[in-house]
Short mmCIF file of C-alpha atoms and ligand atoms in Angstrom, two decimals:
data_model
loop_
_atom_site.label_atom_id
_atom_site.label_comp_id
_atom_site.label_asym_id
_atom_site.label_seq_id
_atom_site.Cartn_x
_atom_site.Cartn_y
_atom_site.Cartn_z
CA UNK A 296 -7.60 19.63 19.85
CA UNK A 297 -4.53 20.63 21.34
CA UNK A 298 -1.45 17.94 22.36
CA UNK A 299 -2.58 18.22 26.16
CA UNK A 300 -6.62 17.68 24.95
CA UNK A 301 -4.59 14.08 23.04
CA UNK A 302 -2.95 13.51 25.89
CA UNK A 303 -6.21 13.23 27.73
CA UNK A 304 -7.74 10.71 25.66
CA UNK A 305 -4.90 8.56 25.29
CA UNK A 306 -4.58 8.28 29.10
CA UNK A 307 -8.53 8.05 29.57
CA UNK A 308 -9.80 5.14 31.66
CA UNK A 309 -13.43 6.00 32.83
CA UNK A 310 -14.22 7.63 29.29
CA UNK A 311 -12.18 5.01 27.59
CA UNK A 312 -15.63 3.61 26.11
CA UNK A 313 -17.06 6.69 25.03
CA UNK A 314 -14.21 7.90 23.26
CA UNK A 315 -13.79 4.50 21.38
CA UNK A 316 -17.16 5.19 20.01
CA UNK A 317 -16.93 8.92 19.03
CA UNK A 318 -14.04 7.70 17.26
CA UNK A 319 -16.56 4.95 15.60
CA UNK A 320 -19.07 7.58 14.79
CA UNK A 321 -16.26 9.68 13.32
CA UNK A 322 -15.43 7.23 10.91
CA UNK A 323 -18.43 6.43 10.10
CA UNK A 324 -19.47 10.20 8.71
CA UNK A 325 -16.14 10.99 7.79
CA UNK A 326 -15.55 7.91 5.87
CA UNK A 327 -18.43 6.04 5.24
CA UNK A 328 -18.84 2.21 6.82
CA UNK A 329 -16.64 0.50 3.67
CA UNK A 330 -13.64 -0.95 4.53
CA UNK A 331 -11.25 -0.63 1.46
CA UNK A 332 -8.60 -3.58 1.08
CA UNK A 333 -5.20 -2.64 -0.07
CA UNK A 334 -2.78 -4.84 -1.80
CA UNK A 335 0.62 -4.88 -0.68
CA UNK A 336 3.45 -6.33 -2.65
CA UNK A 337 6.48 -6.08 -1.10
CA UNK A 338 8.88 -6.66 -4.06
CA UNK A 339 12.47 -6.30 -2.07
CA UNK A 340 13.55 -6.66 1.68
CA UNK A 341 17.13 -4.89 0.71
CA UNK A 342 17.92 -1.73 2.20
CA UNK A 343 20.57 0.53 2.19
CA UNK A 344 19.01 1.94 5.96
CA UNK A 345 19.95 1.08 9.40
CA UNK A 346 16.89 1.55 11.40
CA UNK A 347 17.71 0.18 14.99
CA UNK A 348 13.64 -1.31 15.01
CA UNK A 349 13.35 -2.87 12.11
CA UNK A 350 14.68 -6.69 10.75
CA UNK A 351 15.70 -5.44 6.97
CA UNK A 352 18.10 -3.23 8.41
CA UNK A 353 21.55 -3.33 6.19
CA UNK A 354 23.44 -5.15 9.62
CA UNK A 355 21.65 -7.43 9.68
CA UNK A 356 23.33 -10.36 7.80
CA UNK A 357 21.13 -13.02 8.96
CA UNK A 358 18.28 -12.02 6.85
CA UNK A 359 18.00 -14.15 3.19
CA UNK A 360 17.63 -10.98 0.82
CA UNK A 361 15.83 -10.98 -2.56
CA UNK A 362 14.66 -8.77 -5.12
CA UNK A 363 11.69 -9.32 -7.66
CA UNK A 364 12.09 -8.69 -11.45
CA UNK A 365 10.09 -5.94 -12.49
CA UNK A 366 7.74 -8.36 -14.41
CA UNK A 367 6.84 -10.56 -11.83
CA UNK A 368 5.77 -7.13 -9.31
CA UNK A 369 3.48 -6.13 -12.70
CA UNK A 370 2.11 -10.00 -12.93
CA UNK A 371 1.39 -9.77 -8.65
CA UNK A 372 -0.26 -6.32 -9.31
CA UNK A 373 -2.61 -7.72 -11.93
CA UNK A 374 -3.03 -11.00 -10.08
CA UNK A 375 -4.47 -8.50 -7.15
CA UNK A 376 -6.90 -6.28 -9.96
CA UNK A 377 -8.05 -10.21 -11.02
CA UNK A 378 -8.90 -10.63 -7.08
CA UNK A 379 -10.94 -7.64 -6.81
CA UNK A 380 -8.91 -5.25 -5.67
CA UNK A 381 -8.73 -1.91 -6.20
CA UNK A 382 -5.43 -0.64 -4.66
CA UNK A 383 -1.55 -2.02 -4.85
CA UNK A 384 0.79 -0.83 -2.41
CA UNK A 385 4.28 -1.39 -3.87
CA UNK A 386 6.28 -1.18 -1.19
CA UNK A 387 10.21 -1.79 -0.31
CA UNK A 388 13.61 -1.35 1.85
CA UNK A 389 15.07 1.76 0.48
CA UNK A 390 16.86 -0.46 -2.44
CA UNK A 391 18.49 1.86 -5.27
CA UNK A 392 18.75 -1.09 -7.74
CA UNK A 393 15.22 -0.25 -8.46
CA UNK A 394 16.27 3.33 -10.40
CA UNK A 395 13.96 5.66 -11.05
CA UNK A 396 13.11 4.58 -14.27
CA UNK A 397 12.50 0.97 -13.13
CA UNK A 398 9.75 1.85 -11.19
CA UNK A 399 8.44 4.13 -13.59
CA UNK A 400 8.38 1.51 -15.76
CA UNK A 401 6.50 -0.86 -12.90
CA UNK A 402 4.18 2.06 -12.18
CA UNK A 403 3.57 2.65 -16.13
CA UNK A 404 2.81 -0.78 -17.16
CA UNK A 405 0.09 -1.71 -14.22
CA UNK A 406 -1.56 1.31 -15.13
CA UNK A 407 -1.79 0.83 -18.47
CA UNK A 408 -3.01 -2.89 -18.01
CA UNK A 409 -5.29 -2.63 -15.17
CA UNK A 410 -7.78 0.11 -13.62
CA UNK A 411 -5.84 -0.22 -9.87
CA UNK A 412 -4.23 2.78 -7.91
CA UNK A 413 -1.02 2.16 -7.33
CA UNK A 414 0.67 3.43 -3.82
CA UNK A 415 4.26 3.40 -3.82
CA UNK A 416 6.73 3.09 -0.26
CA UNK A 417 9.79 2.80 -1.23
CA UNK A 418 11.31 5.80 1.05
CA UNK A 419 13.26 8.58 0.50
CA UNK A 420 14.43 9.91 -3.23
CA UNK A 421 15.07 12.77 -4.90
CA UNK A 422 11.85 15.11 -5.53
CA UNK A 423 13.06 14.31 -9.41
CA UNK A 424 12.16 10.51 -9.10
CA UNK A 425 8.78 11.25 -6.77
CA UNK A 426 7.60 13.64 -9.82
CA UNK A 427 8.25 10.83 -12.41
CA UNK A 428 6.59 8.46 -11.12
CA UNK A 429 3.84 10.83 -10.22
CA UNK A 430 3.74 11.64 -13.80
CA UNK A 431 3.50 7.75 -14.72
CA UNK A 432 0.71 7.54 -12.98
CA UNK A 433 1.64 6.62 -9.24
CA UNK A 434 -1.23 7.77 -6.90
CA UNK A 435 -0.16 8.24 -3.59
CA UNK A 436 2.79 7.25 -1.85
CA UNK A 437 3.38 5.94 2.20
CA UNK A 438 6.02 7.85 4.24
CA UNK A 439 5.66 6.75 7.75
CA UNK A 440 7.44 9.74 9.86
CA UNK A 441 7.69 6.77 12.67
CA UNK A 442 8.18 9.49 15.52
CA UNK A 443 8.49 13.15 15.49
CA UNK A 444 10.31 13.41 18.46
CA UNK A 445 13.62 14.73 17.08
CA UNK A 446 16.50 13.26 19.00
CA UNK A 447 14.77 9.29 19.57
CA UNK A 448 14.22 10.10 15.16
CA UNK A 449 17.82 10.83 14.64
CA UNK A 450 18.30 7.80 17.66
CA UNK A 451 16.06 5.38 16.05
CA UNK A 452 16.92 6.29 12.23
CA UNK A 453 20.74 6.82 12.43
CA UNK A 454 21.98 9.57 9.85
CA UNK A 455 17.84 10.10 9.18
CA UNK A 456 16.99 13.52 10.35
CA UNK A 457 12.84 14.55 11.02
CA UNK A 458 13.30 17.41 8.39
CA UNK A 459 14.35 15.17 5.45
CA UNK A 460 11.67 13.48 6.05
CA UNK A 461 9.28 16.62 6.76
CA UNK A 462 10.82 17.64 3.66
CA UNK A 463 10.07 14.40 1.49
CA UNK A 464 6.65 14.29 2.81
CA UNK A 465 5.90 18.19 1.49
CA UNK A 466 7.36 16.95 -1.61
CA UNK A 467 4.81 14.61 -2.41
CA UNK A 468 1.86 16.80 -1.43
CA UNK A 469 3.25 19.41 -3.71
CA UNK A 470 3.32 17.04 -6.40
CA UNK A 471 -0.19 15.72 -5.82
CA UNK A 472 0.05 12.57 -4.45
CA UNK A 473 -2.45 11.27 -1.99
CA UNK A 474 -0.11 10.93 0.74
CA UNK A 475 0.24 8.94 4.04
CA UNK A 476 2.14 8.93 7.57
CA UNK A 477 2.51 6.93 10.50
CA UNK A 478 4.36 6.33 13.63
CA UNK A 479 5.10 3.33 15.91
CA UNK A 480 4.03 2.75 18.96
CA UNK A 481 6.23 2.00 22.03
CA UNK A 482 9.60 2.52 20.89
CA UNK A 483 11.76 2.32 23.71
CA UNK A 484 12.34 6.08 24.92
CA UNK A 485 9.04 7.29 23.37
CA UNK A 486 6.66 9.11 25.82
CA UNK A 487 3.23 9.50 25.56
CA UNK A 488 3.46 13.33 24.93
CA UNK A 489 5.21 12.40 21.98
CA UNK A 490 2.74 9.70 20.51
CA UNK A 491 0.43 12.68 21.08
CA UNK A 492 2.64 15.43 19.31
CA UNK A 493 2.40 12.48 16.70
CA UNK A 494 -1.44 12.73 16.27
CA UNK A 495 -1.53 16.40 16.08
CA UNK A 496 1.60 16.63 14.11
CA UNK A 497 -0.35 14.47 11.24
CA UNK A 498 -3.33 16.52 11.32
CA UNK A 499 -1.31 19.80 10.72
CA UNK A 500 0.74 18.22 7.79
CA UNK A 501 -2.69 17.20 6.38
CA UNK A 502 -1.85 13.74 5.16
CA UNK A 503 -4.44 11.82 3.92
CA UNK A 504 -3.48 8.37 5.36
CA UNK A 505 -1.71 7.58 8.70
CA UNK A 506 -1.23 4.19 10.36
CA UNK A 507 0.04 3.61 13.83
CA UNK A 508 1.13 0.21 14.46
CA UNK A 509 2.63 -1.19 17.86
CA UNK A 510 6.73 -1.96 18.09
CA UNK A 511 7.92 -5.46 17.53
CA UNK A 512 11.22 -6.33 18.87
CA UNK A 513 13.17 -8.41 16.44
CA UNK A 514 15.99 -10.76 17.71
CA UNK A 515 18.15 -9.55 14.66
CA UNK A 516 18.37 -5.68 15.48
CA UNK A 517 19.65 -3.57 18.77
CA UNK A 518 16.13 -3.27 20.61
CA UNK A 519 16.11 -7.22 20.82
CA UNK A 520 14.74 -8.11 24.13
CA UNK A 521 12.59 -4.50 24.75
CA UNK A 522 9.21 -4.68 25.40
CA UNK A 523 6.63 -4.69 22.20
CA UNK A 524 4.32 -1.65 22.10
CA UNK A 525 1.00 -2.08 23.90
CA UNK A 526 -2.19 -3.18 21.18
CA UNK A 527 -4.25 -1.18 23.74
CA UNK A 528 -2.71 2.11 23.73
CA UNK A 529 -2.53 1.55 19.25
CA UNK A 530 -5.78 1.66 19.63
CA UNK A 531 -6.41 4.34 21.01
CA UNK A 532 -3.82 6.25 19.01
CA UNK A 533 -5.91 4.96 16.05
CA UNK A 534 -9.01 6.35 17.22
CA UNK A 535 -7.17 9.56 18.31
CA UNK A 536 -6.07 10.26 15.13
CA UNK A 537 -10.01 9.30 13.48
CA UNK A 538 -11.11 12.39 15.64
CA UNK A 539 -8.48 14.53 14.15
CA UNK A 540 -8.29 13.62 10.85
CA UNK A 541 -12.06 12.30 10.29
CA UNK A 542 -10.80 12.32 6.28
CA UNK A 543 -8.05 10.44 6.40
CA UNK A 544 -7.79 6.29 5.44
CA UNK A 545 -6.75 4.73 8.50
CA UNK A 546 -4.91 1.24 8.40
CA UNK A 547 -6.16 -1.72 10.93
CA UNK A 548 -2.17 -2.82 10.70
CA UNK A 549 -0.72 -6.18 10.41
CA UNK A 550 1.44 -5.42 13.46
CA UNK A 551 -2.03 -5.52 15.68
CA UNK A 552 -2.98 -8.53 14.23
CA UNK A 553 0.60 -10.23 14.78
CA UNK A 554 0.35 -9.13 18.54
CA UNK A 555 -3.00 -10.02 19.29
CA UNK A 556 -5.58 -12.16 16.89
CA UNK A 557 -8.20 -9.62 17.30
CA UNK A 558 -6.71 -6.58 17.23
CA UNK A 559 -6.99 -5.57 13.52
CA UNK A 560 -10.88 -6.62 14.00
CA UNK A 561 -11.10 -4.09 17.56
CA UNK A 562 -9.12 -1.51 15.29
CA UNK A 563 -12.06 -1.46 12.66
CA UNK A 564 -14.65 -0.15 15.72
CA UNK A 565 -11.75 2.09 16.50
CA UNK A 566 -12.29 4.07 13.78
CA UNK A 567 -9.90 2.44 11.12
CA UNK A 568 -11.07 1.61 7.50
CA UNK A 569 -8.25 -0.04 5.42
CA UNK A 570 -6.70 -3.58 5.42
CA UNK A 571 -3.70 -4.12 4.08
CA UNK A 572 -3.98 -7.98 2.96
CA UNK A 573 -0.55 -9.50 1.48
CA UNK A 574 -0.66 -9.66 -1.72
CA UNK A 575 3.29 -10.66 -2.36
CA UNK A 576 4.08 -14.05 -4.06
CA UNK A 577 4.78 -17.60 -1.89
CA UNK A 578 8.70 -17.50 -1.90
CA UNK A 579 9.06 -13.88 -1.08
CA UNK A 580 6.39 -13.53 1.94
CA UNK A 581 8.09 -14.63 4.78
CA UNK A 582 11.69 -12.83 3.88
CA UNK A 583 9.81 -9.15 4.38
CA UNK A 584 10.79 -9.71 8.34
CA UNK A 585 10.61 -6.28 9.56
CA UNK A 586 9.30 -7.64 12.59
CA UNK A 587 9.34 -11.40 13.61
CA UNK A 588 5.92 -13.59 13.26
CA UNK A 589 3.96 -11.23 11.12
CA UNK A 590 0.05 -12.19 10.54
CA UNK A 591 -0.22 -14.17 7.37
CA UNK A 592 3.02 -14.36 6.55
CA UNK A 593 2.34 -18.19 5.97
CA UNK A 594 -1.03 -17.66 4.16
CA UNK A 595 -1.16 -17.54 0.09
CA UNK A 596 -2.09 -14.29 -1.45
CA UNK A 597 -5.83 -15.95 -1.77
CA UNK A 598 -5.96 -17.01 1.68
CA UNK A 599 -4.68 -13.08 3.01
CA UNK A 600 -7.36 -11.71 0.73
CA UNK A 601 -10.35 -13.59 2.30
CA UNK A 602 -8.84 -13.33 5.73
CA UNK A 603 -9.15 -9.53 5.68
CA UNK A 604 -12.76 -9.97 4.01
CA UNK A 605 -13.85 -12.04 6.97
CA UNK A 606 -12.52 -9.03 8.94
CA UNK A 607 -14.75 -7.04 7.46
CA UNK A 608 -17.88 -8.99 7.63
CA UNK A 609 -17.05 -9.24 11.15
CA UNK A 610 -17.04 -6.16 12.31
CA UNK A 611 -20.37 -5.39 10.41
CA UNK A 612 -19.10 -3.35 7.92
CA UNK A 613 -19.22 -4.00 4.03
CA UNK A 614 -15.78 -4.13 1.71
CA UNK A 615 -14.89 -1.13 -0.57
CA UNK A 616 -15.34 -1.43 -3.97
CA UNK A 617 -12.90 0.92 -6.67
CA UNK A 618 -10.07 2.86 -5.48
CA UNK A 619 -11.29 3.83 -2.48
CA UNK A 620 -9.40 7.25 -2.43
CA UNK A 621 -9.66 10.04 -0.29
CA UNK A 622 -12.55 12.76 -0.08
CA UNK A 623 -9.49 15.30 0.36
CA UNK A 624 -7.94 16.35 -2.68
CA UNK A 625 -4.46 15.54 -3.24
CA UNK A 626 -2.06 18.70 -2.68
CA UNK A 627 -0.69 20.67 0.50
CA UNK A 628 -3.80 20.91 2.56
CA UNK A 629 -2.01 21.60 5.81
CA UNK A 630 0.85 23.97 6.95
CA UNK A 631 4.47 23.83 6.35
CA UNK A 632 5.97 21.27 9.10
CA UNK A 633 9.45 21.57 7.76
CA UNK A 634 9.79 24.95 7.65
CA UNK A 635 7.94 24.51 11.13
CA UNK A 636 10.97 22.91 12.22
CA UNK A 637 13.70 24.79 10.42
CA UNK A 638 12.66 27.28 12.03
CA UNK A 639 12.81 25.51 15.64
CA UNK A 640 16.47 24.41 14.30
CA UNK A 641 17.37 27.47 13.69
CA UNK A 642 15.93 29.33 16.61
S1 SF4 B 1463 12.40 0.92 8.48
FE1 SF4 B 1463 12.51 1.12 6.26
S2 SF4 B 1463 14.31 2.40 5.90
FE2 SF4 B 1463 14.50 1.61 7.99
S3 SF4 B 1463 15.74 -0.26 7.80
FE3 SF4 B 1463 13.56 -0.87 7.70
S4 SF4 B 1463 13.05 -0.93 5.54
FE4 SF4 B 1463 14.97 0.23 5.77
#
């Protein structure tokens, strides 16, 4: 489908209900009606970034900062295989204390103690560091693009440009990770044309994961006092993207569930199939503020866990078991979006 044919659906109104359920029916054959639950451990909230949207940005001073030891993000990874679960997401502000052989070492020693996949976030590094971990056993790794429109990128990610990025992303297909995007929704400045370049951007690249979750405004940062991103229009961006990438593992994010109760439920008849239940220990889980008021920030790890399940049950469908990987093979399965846009650059 081309951007306009995107464009279309996320405006729809009288099709609105149709579409919805295409993008059900999508998910269903593309991805089977199991819901897989993710892990996430999010082991620092420093970050050496200034991202104007988000509350771990390096200005802000007001934010209590801590860092777990590499032992107790191993002990919370096994914790999560002793739960059931089948995937960690080890995920971070771009923090360099953790050097690349700390986290090979992290990535290493749950692998060798445990059958999970391990995801790793943690932004952008050197191809160097993505290959060793990689080669320590890392399975696929989240780089959320958060908008390709070039100049709100560089506007919203100051000294970030869309091609290192691009680049970082190719990077990690190359090297054979499973790998994942995602954009927000409603940043102030962002049209709809651009939410649907988004879609169709994501589809060309090929990832095998993307998320879309709406803004949150955080009292901490510049876009204080802008409007949050609208939970319905997510939604449809979620179920946009299930028609174009029917492989892909599609997150029902926390973000819906912080602005509305249901959301992450509505999400999962939407055409998403992941849950990303928080996984990271008691003292830690409220200090990972990237946005104010998140959903079960106050919960234990336990009490996340069997939230999402109930999400699950809800919506009818059943809970993954394993990994829960994607039918797409790791590797570059789409075309070359950064030398897409070198070539725009240098045009
Ligand atoms: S969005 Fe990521 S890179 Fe940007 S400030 Fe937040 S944690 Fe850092």
């Amino acid at each position: 489908m081309n951007v306009r044919g995107l464009l279309d659906i996320l405006k729809a109104e009288d099709e609105f209900e149709g579409f919805i359920r295409a993008a059900d029916e999508a998910r269903a054959r593309g991805v089977g009606d199991c819901v897989h639950l993710r892990g996430l451990i999010e082991f620092s909230n420093y970050c050496r970034k200034d991202c104007l949207y988000c509350g771990l940005r390096r200005s802000n001073a007001a934010l209590p900062r801590y860092r777990m030891a590499p032992g107790e993000i191993v002990e919370a990874a096994l914790e999560g295989a002793r739960m059931g679960l089948g995937t960690v997401v080890l995920q971070s502000g771009e923090d360099a204390w953790y050097t690349a052989g700390i986290i090979e070492k992290i990535v290493g020693s749950i692998k060798e103690q445990s059958g999970l996949a391990v995801t790793l976030s943690v932004g952008d590094r050197i191809k160097r560091d993505y290959a060793l971990w990689r080669r320590a056993g890392a399975d696929r790794y989240l780089l959320k693009h958060e908008t390709s429109d070039e100049a709100l990128h560089w506007t919203m990610r100051p000294g970030c440009g869309l091609g290192d990025r691009l680049r970082n992303l190719e990077w990690l297909m190359d090297l054979g990770y499973e790998v994942g995007s995602g954009i927000i929704v409603g940043l102030p400045g962002q049209g709809i044309e651009s939410i649907a370049r988004d879609v169709s951007f994501m589809r060309d690249l090929g990832v095998h994961m993307a998320s879309a979750g709406p803004f949150i405004p955080h009292a901490q940062t510049p876009l204080k006092g802008c409007e949050p991103g609208s939970v319905d229009l997510t939604l449809r961006v979620i179920a946009a993207m299930r028609l174009e990438l029917p492989w892909a593992n599609i997150p029902a994010t926390s973000a819906l569930g912080t602005l509305d109760p249901l959301a992450q439920l509505t999400a999962l008849g939407c055409g998403a199939n992941v849950l990303m239940p928080d996984i990271t220990p008691g003292p830690y889980r409220k200090m990972y503020e990237i946005y104010p008021g998140k959903v079960g920030s106050l919960e234990t790890p336990a009490q996340s866990f069997a939230r999402c399940r109930k999400i699950v049950e809800s919506a009818g469908l059943a809970v993954g078991t394993g990994q829960g990987g994607c039918a797409r093979l790791p590797g570059r399965a789409g075309r070359s979006m950064a030398n897409d846009w070198t070539d725009r650059k240098d045009a």
